[in-house]
Amino acid sequence: MKFVIIGGDAAGMSAASRARRLYPDLDITVLEQSFDVSYSACSMPYNIADPDTPMDTLVVRTAQQFIDNHNINLLTGHKATAIHRDARQVAGKTIQGNVFCFEYDKLLIATGAVPTLPDLPGRELLMPLKQLEQGRQIKAAIQNKGVKKACILGMGYIALEMCEALTDLGIHVTMVKPGPLLLPWLPRDMAQIVQDELNKQKVILHLGTKIQRLEPKNRGAAIICDNITLDADLVIGATGVAPCSELARDAALALSVSDAVHVDQYLRTSDPNIFAAGDCGDAIHVVTGQNVWIPLALRANRAGWAVADNLFKENNPLQGVAGTAVFKVFNLAVARSGLTFSQAKDAGFDPVENLITSWSRVKWQPGAAKIYVNMVGDKKTGKLLGAQMVGIDGVAHRINAVAVALHAGMSVAAFIQTDLAYAPPFSPTWDPLLTAAIQLEKKL
Amino acid sequence: MKFVIIGGDAAGMSAASRARRLYPDLDITVLEQSFDVSYSACSMPYNIADPDTPMDTLVVRTAQQFIDNHNINLLTGHKATAIHRDARQVAGKTIQGNVFCFEYDKLLIATGAVPTLPDLPGRELLMPLKQLEQGRQIKAAIQNKGVKKACILGMGYIALEMCEALTDLGIHVTMVKPGPLLLPWLPRDMAQIVQDELNKQKVILHLGTKIQRLEPKNRGAAIICDNITLDADLVIGATGVAPCSELARDAALALSVSDAVHVDQYLRTSDPNIFAAGDCGDAIHVVTGQNVWIPLALRANRAGWAVADNLFKENNPLQGVAGTAVFKVFNLAVARSGLTFSQAKDAGFDPVENLITSWSRVKWQPGAAKIYVNMVGDKKTGKLLGAQMVGIDGVAHRINAVAVALHAGMSVAAFIQTDLAYAPPFSPTWDPLLTAAIQLEKKL
């Protein structure tokens, strides 16, 4: 039996490794267009901030290790260009220009996502950050060009992580986006805390600033906007990502939200012999029950594993995602799980939200800091729908209690009753999440 | 209507304050035997470690503030000695020796718990730590006697927190207990990590050491044990606590596990006009459904509130406790929620446990440290039963995800699927809890 995997990153290599363990005789081929497999993509901004550590330390396993130690036919520089479902073949071309064609019994599309750079004149001057090679290029540019000023298009979490990394290197960062709001999914009072932190770090934000074009200038580029022209030695394009679903679309497989490849809970596409996993595929949201596209690393790994489990039998049905995410921006952590108020509204709930301020620990304990929790519940059913948190201390892991509650379909009233840990060095008697739930319940 | 409360600490004053808000005309009397009400008892070890901050900063509100601002008839120095249920009266004696008698329509027993000091000759030389006045006495002893060496009887979490506080003050600490194991509820490999940390901090542990008697010696005491005689300028008695349930027992109210006052989910004792809340009362364990006595601050506050809610109507049924707790001992945090393996066995489950080692953050991130998670599940039902964690970093809030899962009655398999937060500065891709659950599930 032949198992072919298109894409050798988190989902693809998780599936390959687990399939190898589960089925020692399976013929496993991975087609990866780049020359990198199995690396920690989310660590790239932190590596860029650290000139002394080569980017390649982020490689968990090399292609050669998969070949030698796992008996996986891992082919880098192999770009799949078409899936022929009738013939059960994947066709493509190597980086050297040779065509190839592989037959499959089971196929996994793990093509990930690509940065969606704005369609501007001069966009070739933008450096995106998604693949390891792009990380290497940014790092090389910083080291070789003596970058003093950088401009980042976009203000999402990759943009903010890169902003911190570049600032840590002594580079002056300007950020630009056409939309008027920083982190529009956060309540304004919480987004303001992030904005204040960015101001404190001397990052310049140009919100509501439409970019017309980029032009080469000195070592870098001029960024010509409606009302202002900026210049920078390095311009990072971090304006979002889109699923790589062209292969699936061209093979007439069903697509879903945001054109992600639609899969069932066994990760099967509309063709039962073709699976999809990772940033190219959709998922069910545990709160809404609707399809969503939330490309995050844990899901990619989990889905890759599950594909191997489900390859020949329905062994491992995946539950949905809660959309839990956290990122660091300078001294702050920003976290979320579940729905925001406006997402809840769009999903047909009758949402109520409430923002509280509390302390991360008992106030006089070392490290205690203010913590902000916005919690969202449904007026009709009393259900907990989501939460967002911002703070210097104690944000990242607290959000997990919310995530578990969302998976369990808990009401706000039930969450209030949960027995959360208390000791003065770690939490007030009433954990900020409990305070948030108590205050929210009053409005429900 | 007259609401009388015996005990003016966490549960009693929570009930009093909330009852005042809910029922403006209610006649509320609180009888407190000491002269302190509403203070942060759990913060006492941290305050003792800080000579510059008076113990009285731990007082949240003084008795006078309750009287002046909340119209609560708060009587300190009033020790209740009998409940006459037929006459609906509480009798007692003031510290000056005057007898008193109060009639009630509703009564709350919020008498807390007392240290259970070992019944040894010379036990009057032991200083326990439960009430604020005891905290003041220990602090004064340290300051006035120039304590260089301290001995702590007991090695539970109060003992360990005091050990850290005294060590921080430059006092050399020796700890003694008759039992052979440090933290017997932890798997041995995890307890060893705590023991290593204590060794590193130059704390001397005498496990399996039976104490015969104490004798005055110089400024302090000699602690005469079976095989060794220790001496210290200060001897702390931290050998556990027991519920103060004599009043309830003498009034023929039903008692429960460990002689705690038995209450239903509305905090009513076996007499519907008498409530009990806080460290003197029992609770239902959410995992076993059985009565337990787990005296912790959050429950005391929560139960106090609920008593007020339920005073005249069944408004606020309390769910059970998960027994979630965390404490700090030097650089380590130790946390638990739910059942240990042996508790699970005793409760009739067919438990399996598994201990994993992981990282608190992505390994190369600043602050990343090893984290140890022991997870317990039930072989018969697949249910998650509990977890224990030890580590330098990222322990305290992670345990809350387990607590919520226990409240929701989640299976280990369902927990594996939860969408926990990931970003390199805060967690590995697979949170240590997920790794623990995945490994445990293999054994179930």
XYZ file of C-alpha atoms in Angstrom, chain B residues 15-402:
388
model
C -21.658 35.467 54.549
C -22.142 38.572 56.676
C -21.173 41.007 53.914
C -23.259 39.336 51.272
C -26.252 38.945 53.586
C -26.052 42.661 54.321
C -26.134 43.439 50.572
C -29.000 41.025 49.930
C -31.173 41.825 52.956
C -30.785 45.441 54.100
C -33.079 44.925 57.090
C -31.569 41.714 58.390
C -30.231 41.836 61.935
C -26.715 40.390 61.555
C -24.548 39.461 64.524
C -21.079 37.942 64.231
C -19.455 36.309 67.264
C -15.690 36.101 66.892
C -13.602 34.723 69.731
C -10.394 36.500 68.669
C -9.958 40.178 67.865
C -9.247 39.683 64.174
C -11.680 39.302 61.332
C -11.308 39.200 57.566
C -7.597 38.751 57.026
C -5.575 36.892 54.423
C -4.483 33.862 56.449
C -2.708 32.230 53.490
C -0.410 35.240 53.215
C 0.957 34.894 56.746
C 4.111 32.954 55.802
C 4.974 35.626 53.205
C 4.406 38.380 55.698
C 6.566 36.618 58.282
C 9.344 36.555 55.672
C 9.113 40.332 55.359
C 10.141 42.096 58.602
C 9.343 45.544 57.175
C 5.646 44.945 56.583
C 3.461 44.723 59.699
C 1.310 41.608 60.025
C -1.737 43.846 60.223
C -1.455 44.804 56.552
C -3.042 41.375 55.940
C -6.273 42.658 57.475
C -8.689 43.261 54.611
C -11.285 44.959 56.790
C -11.253 45.637 60.518
C -14.064 44.773 62.879
C -14.805 48.479 63.239
C -15.178 48.878 59.471
C -17.756 46.105 59.385
C -19.635 47.770 62.212
C -19.438 51.289 60.819
C -19.829 50.684 57.097
C -21.863 47.514 56.891
C -24.145 47.766 59.881
C -23.031 44.373 61.127
C -23.098 43.743 64.843
C -19.610 42.324 64.957
C -18.539 41.229 68.425
C -14.930 40.243 68.869
C -13.677 38.545 72.002
C -16.959 36.602 72.016
C -16.574 32.857 72.247
C -19.720 30.823 71.545
C -19.912 27.819 73.854
C -23.291 26.243 73.095
C -26.060 26.193 70.524
C -29.512 25.653 72.023
C -31.494 24.534 68.997
C -34.884 24.361 70.728
C -34.657 27.927 71.942
C -32.740 29.023 68.847
C -30.054 30.574 70.975
C -26.282 30.765 70.983
C -24.714 31.060 74.403
C -21.156 32.011 75.184
C -18.676 33.974 77.166
C -16.665 37.068 76.409
C -12.960 37.242 76.947
C -13.714 39.389 79.992
C -15.748 36.496 81.401
C -19.235 37.863 80.807
C -21.793 35.384 79.585
C -23.960 36.230 76.585
C -26.885 34.697 74.771
C -28.173 35.579 71.292
C -31.365 34.446 69.645
C -31.287 33.515 65.989
C -33.670 32.764 63.182
C -30.798 31.577 61.019
C -27.417 30.524 62.332
C -24.118 30.011 60.545
C -21.356 27.925 62.063
C -18.151 29.252 60.552
C -15.751 28.181 63.246
C -12.948 27.121 60.909
C -10.265 24.654 61.786
C -7.578 24.439 64.475
C -4.044 23.137 64.329
C -3.840 19.586 65.632
C -0.692 19.726 67.686
C 0.762 16.394 68.731
C -0.095 15.338 72.266
C 3.429 15.559 73.655
C 4.919 16.682 76.910
C 6.060 20.253 76.326
C 3.596 20.920 73.510
C 3.069 24.415 74.915
C 6.482 25.238 73.444
C 5.058 24.729 69.930
C 3.930 27.756 67.946
C 1.155 26.936 65.486
C 0.118 29.148 62.564
C -3.566 29.398 61.799
C -4.893 32.610 63.304
C -3.514 36.069 62.697
C -2.567 36.378 66.364
C -0.416 33.272 66.023
C 1.244 34.871 63.017
C 1.964 37.971 65.095
C 3.421 35.810 67.859
C 5.753 33.948 65.506
C 6.848 37.203 63.909
C 7.440 38.824 67.286
C 9.387 35.768 68.487
C 11.651 35.968 65.443
C 12.253 39.670 65.925
C 12.662 39.646 69.696
C 14.540 36.443 70.285
C 17.064 36.746 67.449
C 16.108 33.310 66.148
C 18.978 31.530 64.380
C 17.633 27.989 64.331
C 14.047 26.888 63.857
C 12.466 23.475 63.944
C 9.195 22.750 62.168
C 7.107 19.768 63.175
C 5.245 18.614 60.077
C 6.008 18.788 56.352
C 2.685 19.714 54.778
C 2.175 22.842 52.731
C 1.976 25.256 55.678
C 5.139 23.694 57.072
C 6.891 24.037 53.727
C 5.742 27.621 53.207
C 6.995 28.474 56.712
C 10.249 26.682 55.945
C 10.776 28.969 52.958
C 9.818 32.078 54.949
C 12.225 31.296 57.779
C 15.040 30.348 55.399
C 14.516 33.653 53.573
C 15.139 35.366 56.918
C 18.484 33.592 57.246
C 17.169 31.159 59.841
C 18.417 27.612 59.627
C 15.445 25.241 59.414
C 15.122 21.626 60.473
C 11.895 19.747 59.740
C 10.687 16.643 61.567
C 7.847 14.230 60.996
C 7.096 10.702 62.198
C 5.915 9.476 58.795
C 8.580 8.094 56.471
C 7.587 10.077 53.339
C 7.723 13.712 52.291
C 4.403 14.639 50.637
C 3.110 11.054 50.662
C 0.335 11.941 48.206
C 2.892 12.641 45.461
C 4.517 9.897 43.384
C 7.965 9.258 44.866
C 9.844 10.658 41.853
C 7.974 13.941 42.198
C 8.390 14.133 45.978
C 12.119 13.575 45.419
C 12.245 16.753 43.345
C 10.813 18.687 46.280
C 13.225 16.939 48.628
C 16.160 17.851 46.347
C 15.055 21.484 46.395
C 14.885 21.448 50.214
C 18.354 19.906 50.347
C 19.634 22.562 47.976
C 18.252 25.210 50.333
C 20.112 23.547 53.225
C 16.926 22.538 54.999
C 17.467 19.469 57.177
C 14.689 16.867 56.976
C 14.151 14.211 59.607
C 11.594 11.853 58.113
C 10.378 8.826 60.031
C 11.407 10.547 63.237
C 9.121 10.108 66.196
C 9.100 12.998 68.654
C 8.966 12.068 72.340
C 8.759 15.426 74.056
C 9.806 19.043 74.066
C 11.753 20.723 76.818
C 12.642 24.369 77.337
C 16.258 25.049 76.415
C 17.975 28.437 76.369
C 15.715 30.795 74.469
C 13.898 27.941 72.754
C 13.385 24.233 73.129
C 15.006 20.855 72.848
C 13.053 18.460 70.653
C 13.699 14.989 71.948
C 13.079 12.346 69.314
C 13.539 8.573 69.336
C 17.001 8.661 67.800
C 18.050 12.252 67.958
C 17.712 15.368 70.060
C 17.347 18.641 68.185
C 17.320 22.129 69.533
C 15.900 25.321 68.158
C 15.161 28.909 69.135
C 11.676 28.554 67.651
C 9.537 25.447 67.188
C 6.652 25.692 64.743
C 3.839 23.157 65.022
C 2.443 22.504 61.566
C 1.197 18.976 61.891
C -2.196 19.502 60.315
C -5.580 20.930 61.205
C -8.953 19.604 62.295
C -12.424 21.121 61.886
C -13.790 23.067 64.856
C -17.000 21.120 65.081
C -17.483 20.719 68.855
C -20.359 23.217 68.966
C -22.116 21.381 66.160
C -21.447 17.979 67.716
C -22.689 19.132 71.124
C -25.843 20.425 69.437
C -26.323 16.960 67.887
C -25.856 18.179 64.335
C -24.677 15.529 61.875
C -20.929 15.319 61.405
C -19.121 13.869 58.419
C -15.625 12.842 57.286
C -12.904 13.913 59.731
C -15.694 15.150 62.027
C -16.413 18.102 59.771
C -19.919 19.502 60.027
C -22.045 17.839 57.374
C -23.847 20.183 54.983
C -25.979 19.787 51.874
C -25.372 21.733 48.674
C -27.174 24.732 50.176
C -24.744 24.633 53.113
C -27.511 23.562 55.508
C -26.592 21.282 58.366
C -28.981 18.606 59.581
C -30.951 21.478 61.156
C -32.372 23.535 58.256
C -32.014 26.779 60.217
C -28.338 26.176 60.871
C -25.749 26.494 58.123
C -22.060 25.661 58.180
C -19.374 27.017 55.883
C -15.617 27.256 55.643
C -12.960 25.036 57.138
C -15.394 23.496 59.650
C -17.714 22.035 56.996
C -17.603 19.168 54.535
C -18.170 19.175 50.768
C -18.887 16.754 47.956
C -15.912 15.731 45.850
C -16.751 16.228 42.164
C -14.858 13.096 41.126
C -16.081 10.622 43.738
C -19.413 12.169 44.667
C -18.444 11.362 48.259
C -18.195 13.671 51.239
C -14.742 15.102 51.820
C -13.148 17.539 54.158
C -10.676 19.727 52.256
C -10.260 23.021 54.121
C -9.169 25.623 51.545
C -9.671 29.363 51.262
C -11.566 29.591 47.966
C -14.193 27.112 49.174
C -14.564 29.012 52.459
C -15.244 32.286 50.648
C -17.533 30.639 48.127
C -19.480 28.773 50.799
C -19.843 31.943 52.890
C -21.390 33.743 49.934
C -23.655 30.821 49.178
C -24.955 30.725 52.761
C -26.198 34.284 52.349
C -27.763 33.402 48.996
C -29.493 30.371 50.473
C -30.492 31.865 53.809
C -34.226 32.006 53.083
C -34.490 30.177 49.759
C -32.590 27.589 47.750
C -30.891 30.111 45.480
C -27.316 28.990 45.063
C -26.602 25.262 45.196
C -22.862 24.709 45.474
C -21.204 22.121 43.296
C -18.478 20.015 44.773
C -14.790 20.589 45.141
C -12.002 19.106 43.048
C -9.441 19.512 45.819
C -7.347 21.831 43.680
C -4.381 23.225 45.555
C -1.031 24.755 44.824
C 1.831 25.827 47.013
C 5.258 27.327 46.527
C 8.327 25.899 48.189
C 11.415 27.901 47.315
C 11.783 27.755 43.529
C 9.217 25.027 43.059
C 5.468 25.034 42.703
C 3.544 21.908 43.668
C -0.031 21.551 42.460
C -2.805 19.019 42.504
C -6.392 18.621 41.480
C -8.696 15.649 41.878
C -7.590 12.289 43.143
C -4.221 10.727 43.670
C -3.748 7.112 42.660
C -4.340 5.852 46.176
C -7.344 8.114 46.765
C -8.795 6.805 43.517
C -8.246 3.242 44.646
C -9.902 3.955 47.983
C -12.873 5.505 46.189
C -13.479 2.304 44.235
C -11.977 3.256 40.889
C -9.587 1.062 38.933
C -6.919 3.737 38.663
C -3.885 3.957 36.423
C -1.311 6.713 36.787
C 1.503 7.896 34.592
C 4.252 10.401 35.270
C 5.775 12.396 32.436
C 8.542 14.963 32.219
C 8.176 17.802 29.774
C 9.133 21.460 29.441
C 7.249 24.439 30.764
C 7.978 26.386 27.560
C 9.785 25.609 24.325
C 13.149 24.395 25.610
C 15.306 27.262 24.401
C 12.998 30.023 25.631
C 14.116 32.070 28.650
C 12.586 30.638 31.806
C 11.928 27.194 30.343
C 12.214 24.502 32.985
C 11.400 20.863 33.386
C 7.858 20.177 34.482
C 6.564 16.942 35.941
C 2.971 15.838 35.506
C 1.426 12.758 37.057
C -2.021 12.025 35.704
C -4.527 9.544 37.069
C -7.324 7.925 35.058
C -9.875 5.176 35.549
C -9.358 1.973 33.572
C -13.037 1.047 33.768
C -14.556 4.260 32.447
C -11.621 6.100 30.881
C -12.384 9.067 33.133
C -9.789 11.580 34.174
C -9.493 11.354 37.963
C -6.760 13.806 38.882
C -3.281 15.173 38.345
C -0.300 16.313 40.347
C 2.384 18.641 39.046
C 5.793 19.860 40.189
C 8.094 22.359 38.542
C 9.890 25.676 38.682
C 7.798 27.281 35.970
C 4.256 27.144 34.636
C 2.708 24.796 37.210
C 0.177 26.859 39.144
C -2.250 27.881 36.401
C -1.867 24.764 34.297
C -3.536 22.711 37.027
C -6.732 24.736 36.502
C -7.311 23.094 33.127
C -7.393 19.764 34.982
